[in-house]
Tab-separated table of C-alpha atoms in Angstrom:
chain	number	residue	atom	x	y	z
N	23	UNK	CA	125.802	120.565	104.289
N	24	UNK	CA	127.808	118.034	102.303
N	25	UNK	CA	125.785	117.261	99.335
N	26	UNK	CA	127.472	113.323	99.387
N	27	UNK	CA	125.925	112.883	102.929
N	28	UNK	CA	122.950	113.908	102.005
N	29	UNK	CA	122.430	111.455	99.408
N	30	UNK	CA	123.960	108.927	101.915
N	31	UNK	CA	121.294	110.090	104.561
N	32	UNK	CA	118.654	109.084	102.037
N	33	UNK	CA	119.668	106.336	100.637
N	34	UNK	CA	119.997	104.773	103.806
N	35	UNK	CA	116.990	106.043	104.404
N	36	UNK	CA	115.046	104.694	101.117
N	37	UNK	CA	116.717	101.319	102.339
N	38	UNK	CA	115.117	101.340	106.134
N	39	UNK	CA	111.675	102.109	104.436
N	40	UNK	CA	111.631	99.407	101.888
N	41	UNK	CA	113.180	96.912	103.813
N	42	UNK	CA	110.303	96.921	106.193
N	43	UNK	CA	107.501	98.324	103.593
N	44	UNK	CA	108.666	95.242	101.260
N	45	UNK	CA	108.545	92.228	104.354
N	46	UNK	CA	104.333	93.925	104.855
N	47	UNK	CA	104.019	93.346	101.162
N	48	UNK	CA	105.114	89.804	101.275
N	49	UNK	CA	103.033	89.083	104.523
N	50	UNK	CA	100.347	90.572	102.691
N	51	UNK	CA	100.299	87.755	99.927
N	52	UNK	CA	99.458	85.021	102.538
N	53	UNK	CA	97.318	86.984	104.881
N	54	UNK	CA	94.730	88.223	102.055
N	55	UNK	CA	94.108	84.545	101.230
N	56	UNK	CA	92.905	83.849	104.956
N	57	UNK	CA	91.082	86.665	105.723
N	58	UNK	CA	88.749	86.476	102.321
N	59	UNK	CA	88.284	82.951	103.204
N	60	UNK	CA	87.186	84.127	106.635
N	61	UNK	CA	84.907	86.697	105.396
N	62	UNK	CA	82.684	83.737	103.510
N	63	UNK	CA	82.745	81.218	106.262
N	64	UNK	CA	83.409	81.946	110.163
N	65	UNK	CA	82.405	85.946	109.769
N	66	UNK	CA	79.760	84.993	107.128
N	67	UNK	CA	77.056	86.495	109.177
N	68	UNK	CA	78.316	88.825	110.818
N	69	UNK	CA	79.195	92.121	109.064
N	70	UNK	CA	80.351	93.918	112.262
N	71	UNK	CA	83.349	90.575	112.571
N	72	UNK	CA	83.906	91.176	108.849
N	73	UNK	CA	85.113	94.924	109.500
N	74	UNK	CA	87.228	93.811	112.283
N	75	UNK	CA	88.893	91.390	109.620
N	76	UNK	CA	90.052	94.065	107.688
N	77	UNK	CA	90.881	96.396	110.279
N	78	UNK	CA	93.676	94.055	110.926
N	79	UNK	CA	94.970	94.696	107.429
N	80	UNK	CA	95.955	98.152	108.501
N	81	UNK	CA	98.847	96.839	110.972
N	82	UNK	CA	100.803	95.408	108.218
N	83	UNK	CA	102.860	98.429	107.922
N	84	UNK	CA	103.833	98.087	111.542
N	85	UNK	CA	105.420	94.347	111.200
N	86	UNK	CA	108.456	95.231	109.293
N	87	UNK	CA	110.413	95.766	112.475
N	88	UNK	CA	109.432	92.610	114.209
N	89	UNK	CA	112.324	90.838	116.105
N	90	UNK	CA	110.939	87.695	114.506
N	91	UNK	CA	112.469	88.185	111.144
N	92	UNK	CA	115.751	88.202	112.317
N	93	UNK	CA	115.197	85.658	114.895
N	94	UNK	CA	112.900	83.043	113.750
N	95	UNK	CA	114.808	80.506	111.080
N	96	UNK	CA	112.324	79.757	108.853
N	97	UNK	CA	111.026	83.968	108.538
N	98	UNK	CA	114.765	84.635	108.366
N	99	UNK	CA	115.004	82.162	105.053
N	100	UNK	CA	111.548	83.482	103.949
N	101	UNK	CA	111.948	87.347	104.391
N	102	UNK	CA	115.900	87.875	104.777
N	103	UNK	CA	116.882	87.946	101.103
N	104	UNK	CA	114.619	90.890	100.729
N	105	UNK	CA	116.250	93.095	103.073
N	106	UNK	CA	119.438	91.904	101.557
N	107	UNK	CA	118.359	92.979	98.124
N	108	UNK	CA	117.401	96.376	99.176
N	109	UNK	CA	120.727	96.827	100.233
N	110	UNK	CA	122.453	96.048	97.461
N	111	UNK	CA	120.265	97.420	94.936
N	112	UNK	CA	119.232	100.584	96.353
N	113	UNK	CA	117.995	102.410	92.963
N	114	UNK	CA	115.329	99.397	93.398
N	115	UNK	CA	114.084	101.207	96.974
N	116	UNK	CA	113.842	104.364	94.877
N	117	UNK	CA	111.623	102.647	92.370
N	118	UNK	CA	109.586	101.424	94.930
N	119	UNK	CA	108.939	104.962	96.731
N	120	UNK	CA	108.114	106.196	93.388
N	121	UNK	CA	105.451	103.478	93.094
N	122	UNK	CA	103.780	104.427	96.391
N	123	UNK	CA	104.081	108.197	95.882
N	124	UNK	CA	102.833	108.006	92.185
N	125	UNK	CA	100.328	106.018	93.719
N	126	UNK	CA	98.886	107.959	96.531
N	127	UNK	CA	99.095	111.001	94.570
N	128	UNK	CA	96.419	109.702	92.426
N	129	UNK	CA	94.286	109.070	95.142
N	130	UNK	CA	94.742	112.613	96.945
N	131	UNK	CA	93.866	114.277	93.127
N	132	UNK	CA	90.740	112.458	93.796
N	133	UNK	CA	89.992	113.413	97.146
N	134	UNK	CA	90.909	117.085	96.156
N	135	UNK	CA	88.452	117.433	93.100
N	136	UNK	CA	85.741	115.551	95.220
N	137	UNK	CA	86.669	118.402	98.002
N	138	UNK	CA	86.364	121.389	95.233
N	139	UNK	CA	82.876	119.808	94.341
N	140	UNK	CA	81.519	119.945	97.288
N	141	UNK	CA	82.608	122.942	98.422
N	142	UNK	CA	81.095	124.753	96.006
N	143	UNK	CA	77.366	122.975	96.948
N	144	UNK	CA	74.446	124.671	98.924
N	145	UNK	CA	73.585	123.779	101.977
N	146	UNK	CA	70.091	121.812	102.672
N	147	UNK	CA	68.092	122.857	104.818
N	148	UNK	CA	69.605	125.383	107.605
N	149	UNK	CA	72.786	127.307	106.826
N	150	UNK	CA	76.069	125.316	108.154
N	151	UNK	CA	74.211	121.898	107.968
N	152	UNK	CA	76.429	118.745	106.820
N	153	UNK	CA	73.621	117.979	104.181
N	154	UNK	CA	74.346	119.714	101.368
N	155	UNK	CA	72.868	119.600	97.390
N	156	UNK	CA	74.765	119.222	94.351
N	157	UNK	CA	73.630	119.577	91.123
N	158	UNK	CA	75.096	116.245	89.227
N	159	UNK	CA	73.298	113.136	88.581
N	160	UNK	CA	74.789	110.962	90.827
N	161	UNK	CA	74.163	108.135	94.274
N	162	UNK	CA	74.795	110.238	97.387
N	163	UNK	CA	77.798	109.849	99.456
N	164	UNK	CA	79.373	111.104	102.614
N	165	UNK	CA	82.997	112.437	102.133
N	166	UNK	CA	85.342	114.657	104.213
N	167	UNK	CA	87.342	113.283	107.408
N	168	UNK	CA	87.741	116.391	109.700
N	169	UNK	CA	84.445	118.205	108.237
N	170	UNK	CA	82.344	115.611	106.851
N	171	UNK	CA	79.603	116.327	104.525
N	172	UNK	CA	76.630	114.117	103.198
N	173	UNK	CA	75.838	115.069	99.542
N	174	UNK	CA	72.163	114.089	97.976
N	175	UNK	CA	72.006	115.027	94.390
N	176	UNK	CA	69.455	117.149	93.244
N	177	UNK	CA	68.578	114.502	90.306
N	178	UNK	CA	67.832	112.150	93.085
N	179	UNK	CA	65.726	114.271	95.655
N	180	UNK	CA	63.266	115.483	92.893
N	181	UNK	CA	61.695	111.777	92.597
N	182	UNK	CA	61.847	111.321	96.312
N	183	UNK	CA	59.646	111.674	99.215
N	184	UNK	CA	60.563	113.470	102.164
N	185	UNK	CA	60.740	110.032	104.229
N	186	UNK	CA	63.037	108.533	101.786
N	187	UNK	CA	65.660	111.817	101.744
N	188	UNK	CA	65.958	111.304	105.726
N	189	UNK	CA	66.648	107.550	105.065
N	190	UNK	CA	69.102	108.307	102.419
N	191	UNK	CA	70.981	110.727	105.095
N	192	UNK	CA	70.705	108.485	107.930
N	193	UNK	CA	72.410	106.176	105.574
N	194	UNK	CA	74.917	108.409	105.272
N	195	UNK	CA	75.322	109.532	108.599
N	196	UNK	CA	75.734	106.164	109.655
N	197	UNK	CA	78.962	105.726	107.433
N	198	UNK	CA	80.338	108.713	109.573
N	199	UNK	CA	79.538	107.764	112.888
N	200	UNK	CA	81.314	104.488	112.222
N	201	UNK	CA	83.991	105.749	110.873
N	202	UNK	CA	83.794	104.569	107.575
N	203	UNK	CA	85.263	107.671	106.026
N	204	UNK	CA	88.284	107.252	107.919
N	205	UNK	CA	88.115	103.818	107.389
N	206	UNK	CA	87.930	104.599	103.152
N	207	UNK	CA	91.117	106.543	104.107
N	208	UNK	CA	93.434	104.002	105.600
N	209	UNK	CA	92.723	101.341	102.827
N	210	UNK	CA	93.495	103.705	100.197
N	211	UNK	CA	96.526	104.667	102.072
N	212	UNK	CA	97.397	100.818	102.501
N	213	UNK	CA	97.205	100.204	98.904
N	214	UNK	CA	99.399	103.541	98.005
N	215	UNK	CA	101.810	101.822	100.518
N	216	UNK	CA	102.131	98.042	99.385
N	217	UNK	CA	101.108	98.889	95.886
N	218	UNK	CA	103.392	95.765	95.011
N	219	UNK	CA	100.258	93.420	95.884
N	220	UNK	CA	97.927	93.886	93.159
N	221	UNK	CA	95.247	91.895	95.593
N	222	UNK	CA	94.772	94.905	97.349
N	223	UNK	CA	93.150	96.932	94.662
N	224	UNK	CA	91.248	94.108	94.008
N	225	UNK	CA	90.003	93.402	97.290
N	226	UNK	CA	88.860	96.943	97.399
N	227	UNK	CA	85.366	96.054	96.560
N	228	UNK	CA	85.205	93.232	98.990
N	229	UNK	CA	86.360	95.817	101.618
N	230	UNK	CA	83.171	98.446	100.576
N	231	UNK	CA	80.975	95.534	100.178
N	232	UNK	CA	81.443	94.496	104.027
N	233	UNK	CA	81.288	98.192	105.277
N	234	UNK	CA	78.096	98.584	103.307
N	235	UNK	CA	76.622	95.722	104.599
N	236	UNK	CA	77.296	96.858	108.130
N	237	UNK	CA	76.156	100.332	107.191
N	238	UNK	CA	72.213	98.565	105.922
N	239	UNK	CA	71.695	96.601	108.555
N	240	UNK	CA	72.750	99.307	111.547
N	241	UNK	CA	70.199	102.064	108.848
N	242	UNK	CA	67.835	99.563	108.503
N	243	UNK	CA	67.102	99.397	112.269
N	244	UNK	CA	67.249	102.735	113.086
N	245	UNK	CA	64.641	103.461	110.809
N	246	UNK	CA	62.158	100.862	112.212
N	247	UNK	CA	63.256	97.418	110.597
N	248	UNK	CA	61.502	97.935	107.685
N	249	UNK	CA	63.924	95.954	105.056
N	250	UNK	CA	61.320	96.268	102.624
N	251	UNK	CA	61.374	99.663	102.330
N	252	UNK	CA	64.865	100.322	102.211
N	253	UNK	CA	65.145	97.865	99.703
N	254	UNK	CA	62.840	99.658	97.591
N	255	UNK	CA	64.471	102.824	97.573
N	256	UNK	CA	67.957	101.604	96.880
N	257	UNK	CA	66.080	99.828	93.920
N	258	UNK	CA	64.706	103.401	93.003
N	259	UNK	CA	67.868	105.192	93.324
N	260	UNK	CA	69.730	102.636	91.268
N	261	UNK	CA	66.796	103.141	88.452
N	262	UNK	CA	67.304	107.237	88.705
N	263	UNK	CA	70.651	106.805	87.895
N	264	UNK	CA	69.850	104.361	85.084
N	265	UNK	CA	67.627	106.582	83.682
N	266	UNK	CA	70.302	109.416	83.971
N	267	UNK	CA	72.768	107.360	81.882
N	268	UNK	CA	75.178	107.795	85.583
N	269	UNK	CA	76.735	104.823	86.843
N	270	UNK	CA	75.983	104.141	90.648
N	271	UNK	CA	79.745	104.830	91.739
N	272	UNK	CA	79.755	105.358	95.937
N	273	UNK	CA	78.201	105.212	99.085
N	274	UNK	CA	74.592	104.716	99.180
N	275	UNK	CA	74.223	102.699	95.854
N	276	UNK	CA	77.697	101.676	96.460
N	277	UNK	CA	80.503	100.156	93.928
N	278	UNK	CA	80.492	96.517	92.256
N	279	UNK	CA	78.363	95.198	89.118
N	280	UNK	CA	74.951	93.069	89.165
N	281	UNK	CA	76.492	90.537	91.267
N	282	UNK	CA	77.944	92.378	94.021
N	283	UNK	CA	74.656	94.736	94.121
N	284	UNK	CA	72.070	91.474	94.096
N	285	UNK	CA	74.007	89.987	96.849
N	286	UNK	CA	73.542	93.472	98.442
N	287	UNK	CA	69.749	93.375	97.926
N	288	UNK	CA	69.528	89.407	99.210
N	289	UNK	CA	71.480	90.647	103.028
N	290	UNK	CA	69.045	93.181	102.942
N	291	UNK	CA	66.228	91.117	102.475
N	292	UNK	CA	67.659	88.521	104.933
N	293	UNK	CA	67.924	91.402	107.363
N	294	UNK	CA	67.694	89.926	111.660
N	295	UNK	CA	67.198	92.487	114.450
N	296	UNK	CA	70.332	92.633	116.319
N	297	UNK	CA	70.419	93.765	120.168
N	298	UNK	CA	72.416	97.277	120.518
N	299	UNK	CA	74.122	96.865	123.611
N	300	UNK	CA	75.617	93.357	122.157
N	301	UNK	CA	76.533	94.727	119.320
N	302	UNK	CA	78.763	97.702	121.154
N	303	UNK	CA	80.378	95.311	123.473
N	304	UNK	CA	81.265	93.988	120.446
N	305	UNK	CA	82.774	96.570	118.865
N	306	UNK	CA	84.583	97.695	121.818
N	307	UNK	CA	85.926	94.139	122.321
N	308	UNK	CA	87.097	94.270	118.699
N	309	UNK	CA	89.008	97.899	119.284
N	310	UNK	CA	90.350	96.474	122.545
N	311	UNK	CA	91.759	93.442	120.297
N	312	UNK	CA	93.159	95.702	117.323
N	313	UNK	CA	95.086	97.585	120.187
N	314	UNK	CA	96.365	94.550	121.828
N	315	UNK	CA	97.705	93.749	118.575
N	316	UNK	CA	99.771	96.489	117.664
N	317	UNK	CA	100.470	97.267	121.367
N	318	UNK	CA	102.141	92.960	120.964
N	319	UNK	CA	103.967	94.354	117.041
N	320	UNK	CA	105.441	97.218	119.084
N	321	UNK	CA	106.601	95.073	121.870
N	322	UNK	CA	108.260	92.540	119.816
N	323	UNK	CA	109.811	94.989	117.154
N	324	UNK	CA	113.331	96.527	117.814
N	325	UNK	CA	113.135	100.193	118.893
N	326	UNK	CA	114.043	103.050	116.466
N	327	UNK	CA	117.995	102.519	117.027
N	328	UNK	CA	120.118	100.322	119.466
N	329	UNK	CA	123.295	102.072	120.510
N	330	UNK	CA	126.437	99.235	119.202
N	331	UNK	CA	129.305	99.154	121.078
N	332	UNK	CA	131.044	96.359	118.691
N	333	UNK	CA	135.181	97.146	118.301
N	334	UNK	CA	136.495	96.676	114.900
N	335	UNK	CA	139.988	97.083	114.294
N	336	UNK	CA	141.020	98.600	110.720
N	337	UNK	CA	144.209	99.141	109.270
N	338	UNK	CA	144.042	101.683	106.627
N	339	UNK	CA	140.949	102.303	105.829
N	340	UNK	CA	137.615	100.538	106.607
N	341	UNK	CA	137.741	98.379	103.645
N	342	UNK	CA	140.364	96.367	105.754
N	343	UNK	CA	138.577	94.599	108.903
N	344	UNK	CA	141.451	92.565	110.519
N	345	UNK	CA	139.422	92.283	114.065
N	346	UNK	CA	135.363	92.224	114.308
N	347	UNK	CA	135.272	90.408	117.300
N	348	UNK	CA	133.832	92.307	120.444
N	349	UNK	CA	134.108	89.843	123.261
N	350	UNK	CA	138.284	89.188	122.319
N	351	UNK	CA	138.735	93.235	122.163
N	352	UNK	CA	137.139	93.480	125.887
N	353	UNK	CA	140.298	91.600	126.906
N	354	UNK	CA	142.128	94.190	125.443
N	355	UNK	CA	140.391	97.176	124.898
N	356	UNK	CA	138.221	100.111	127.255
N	357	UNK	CA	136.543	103.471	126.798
N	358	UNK	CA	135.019	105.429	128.786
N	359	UNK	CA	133.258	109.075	127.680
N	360	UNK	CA	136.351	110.959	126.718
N	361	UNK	CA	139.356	108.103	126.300
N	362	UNK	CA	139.929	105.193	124.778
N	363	UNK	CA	142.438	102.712	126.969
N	364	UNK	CA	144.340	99.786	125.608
N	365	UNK	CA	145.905	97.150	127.173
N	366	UNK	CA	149.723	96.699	125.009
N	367	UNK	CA	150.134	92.645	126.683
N	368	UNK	CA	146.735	92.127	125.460
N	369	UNK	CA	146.462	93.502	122.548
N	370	UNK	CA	149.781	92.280	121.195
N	371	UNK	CA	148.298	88.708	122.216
N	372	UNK	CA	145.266	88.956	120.005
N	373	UNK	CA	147.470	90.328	116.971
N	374	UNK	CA	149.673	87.338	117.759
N	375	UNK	CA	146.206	85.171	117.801
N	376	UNK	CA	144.688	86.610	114.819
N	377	UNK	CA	148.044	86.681	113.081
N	378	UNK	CA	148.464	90.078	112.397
N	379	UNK	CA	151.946	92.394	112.420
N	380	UNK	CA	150.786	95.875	111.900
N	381	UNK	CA	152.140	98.941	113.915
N	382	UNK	CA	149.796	101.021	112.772
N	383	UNK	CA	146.160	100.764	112.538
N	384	UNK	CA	142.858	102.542	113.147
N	385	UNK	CA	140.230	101.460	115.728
N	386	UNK	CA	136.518	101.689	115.382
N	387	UNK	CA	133.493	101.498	117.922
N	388	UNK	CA	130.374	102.599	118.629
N	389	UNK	CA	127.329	103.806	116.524
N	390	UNK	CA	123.543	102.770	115.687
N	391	UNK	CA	121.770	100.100	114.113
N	392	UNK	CA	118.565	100.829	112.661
N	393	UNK	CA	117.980	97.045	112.048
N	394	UNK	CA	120.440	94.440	112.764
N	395	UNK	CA	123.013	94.518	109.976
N	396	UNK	CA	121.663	98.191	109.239
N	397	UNK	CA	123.207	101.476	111.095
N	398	UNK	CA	126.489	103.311	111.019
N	399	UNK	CA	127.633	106.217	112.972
N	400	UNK	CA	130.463	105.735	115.532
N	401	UNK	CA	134.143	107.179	116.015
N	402	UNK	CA	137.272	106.125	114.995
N	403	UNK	CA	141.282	107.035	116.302
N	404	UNK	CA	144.364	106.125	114.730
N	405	UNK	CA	146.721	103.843	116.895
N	406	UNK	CA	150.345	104.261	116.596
N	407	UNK	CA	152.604	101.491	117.990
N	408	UNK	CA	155.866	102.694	116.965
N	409	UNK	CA	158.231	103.837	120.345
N	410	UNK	CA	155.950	102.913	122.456
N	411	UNK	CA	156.107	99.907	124.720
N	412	UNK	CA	153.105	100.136	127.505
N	413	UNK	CA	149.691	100.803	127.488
N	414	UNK	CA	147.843	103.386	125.346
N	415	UNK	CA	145.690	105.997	126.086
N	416	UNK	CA	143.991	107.763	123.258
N	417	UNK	CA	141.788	111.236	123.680
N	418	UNK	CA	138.707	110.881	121.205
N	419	UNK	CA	135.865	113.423	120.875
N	420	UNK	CA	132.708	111.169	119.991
N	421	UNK	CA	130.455	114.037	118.135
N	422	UNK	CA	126.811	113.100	115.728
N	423	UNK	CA	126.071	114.928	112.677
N	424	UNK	CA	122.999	116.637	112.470
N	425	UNK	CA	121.637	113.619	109.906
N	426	UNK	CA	122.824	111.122	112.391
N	427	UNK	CA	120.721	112.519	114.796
N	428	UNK	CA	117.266	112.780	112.541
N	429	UNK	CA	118.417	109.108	111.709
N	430	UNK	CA	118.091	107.643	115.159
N	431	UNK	CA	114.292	109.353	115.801
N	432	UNK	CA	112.707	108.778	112.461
């Protein structure tokens, strides 16, 4: 394989990426805004709306293909320059994959050592059960996405009663049967993608806050409505770890300083009963929504290529456009799947139109676009006027490279 391709193949690649990576970064500036000041008035009380709010959050990768910023006026003088700069500077698309890989790879060392930790933890209770116990002084936590696993510390179980380990679990639990794990996931992937907008690392304990809250109340009525004693025991766990000299750093105790863990304590105390059934109608409504949204991104986005069948007439080389437009060419110009036909009257009319004398000249048409102003690919065949006086027709063999043809499906 030509090594020059290659690095043309990626490049244009790096360019696609950003272009549309960088246009969900800049959305991402003015949507934050909105949604925290959603969170603390219209979805105040309800924690269930509040997830839904973010959940939104994770479509902004999807957007960068909408139709919209190509089509609208005012997102075409907000967003086009972008796309523009990506093309000319590409080593600045580089830079910004760099970003997102250095980024995520953080976050997967992290997921890896927490993985190795628990792996190596006994099982409590019967052998092959998700509860296992670790030996580190620590809050417990839920973590794994395909093979979850609760952890309770054994620092923490030794100063607790048997009622308050199966709260602490069903706490847990909880997290995983609302997906919250996956949920952890996707926002960490999110940031690792628009790492550009530093308001997404800091929103990241405004996102566990909300899931947290969601996780209480939903515990808190399993286990009989008894706020009081829930509160008490996240209150002892919180003093354990004091004791211990261990920060309170996930899940049960969850993240955040005094403020964010008193505000915690005074939803818990303000806990209301909430009818099941409403609440999964709910939920379902709010899935049914997030599909209907991307389902609408999809519809309105351009598809992974658009097959172009734009005649440009070249004399030389490509540098040299003397002819770009397609609806003056039709007059003169025809292909079908193995031959390309022109029309001498015709075509001697446009040169006479456009002003041009040449005899010889090359003639381009066909290929992709990835995004409007974005693609390649196509044939060419070299048109030779001299001693010949009628109309032309020109054998071509129209054949993809094999990068062409990852291009158009990724």
């Amino acid at each position: 394989m030509n090594i020059e391709l290659l690095r043309q193949f990626l490049d244009f690649y790096a360019v696609y990426l950003v272009t549309q990576l960088g246009r969900s970064v800049l959305c991402s500036f003015f949507l934050l805004p909105l949604l925290l000041a959603l969170r603390i008035t219209v979805f105040k009380s309800s924690p269930f709306l509040k997830g839904f709010l973010w959940m939104t959050l994770f479509l902004l990768p999807f957007i960068g293909k909408m139709k919209l910023f190509y089509e609208n006026p005012f997102m075409v003088k907000a967003f086009l320059w972008w796309g523009n700069l990506c093309i000319r500077q590409v080593w600045l698309c580089w830079a910004y994959l760099l970003g997102a890989a250095v980024s995520f790879s953080g976050l997967f060392r992290q997921y890896r050592a927490i993985k190795k930790l628990v792996g190596k933890m006994e099982p409590y209770g019967e052998p092959g059960s998700r509860v296992v116990v670790g030996r580190l002084m620590a809050a417990p936590f839920s973590t794994g996405l395909l093979h979850p696993r609760i952890v309770l510390p054994e620092g923490v179980l030794s100063h607790c009663t048997s009622r308050e380990v199966r709260l602490m679990a069903l706490h847990e639990r909880n997290h995983i049967r609302l997906g919250h794990l996956w949920q952890y996931f996707l926002w960490d992937l999110l940031r690792s993608l628009l790492w550009m907008n530093p308001l997404l690392a800091k929103c990241t304990k405004y996102f566990r806050e909300d899931l947290e809250e969601a996780c209480d109340k939903v515990t808190i009525q399993q286990s009989g409505g008894d706020f009081c004693e829930y509160g008490k025991l996240l209150l002892k766990v919180v003093q354990l770890l004091q004791e211990g000299q261990m920060a309170a750093t996930v899940a049960f105790v969850g993240q955040g300083g005094y403020g964010q863990f008193k505000r915690r304590i005074q939803k818990i105390a303000g806990f209301q009963p909430y009818q099941r059934g409403r609440a999964i109608c709910l939920c379902c409504a709010c899935s049914v929504a997030l599909a209907g949204m991307f389902l609408a991104i999809t519809y309105h986005s351009y598809p992974k290529y658009m097959e172009v069948d734009t005649y440009i007439m070249v004399s030389g080389s490509a540098d040299e456009i003397l002819i770009s437009d397609s609806k003056a060419l039709e007059q003169a110009v025809s292909r079908d799947g193995q031959n390309i036909y022109i029309k001498r009257k015709e075509m001697d009319a446009l040169f006479q139109d456009f002003g041009i004398g040449k005899q010889e000249f090359f003639l381009g048409f066909g290929g992709y676009m990835k995004l409007p102003g974005m693609g390649g690919g196509g044939c060419s065949v070299y048109v030779d006027y001299a001693g010949s006086q009628g109309d032309l027709t020109i054998p071509y063999s129209e054949q993809e490279s094999i990068l062409v043809k990852i291009l158009k499906i990724i």
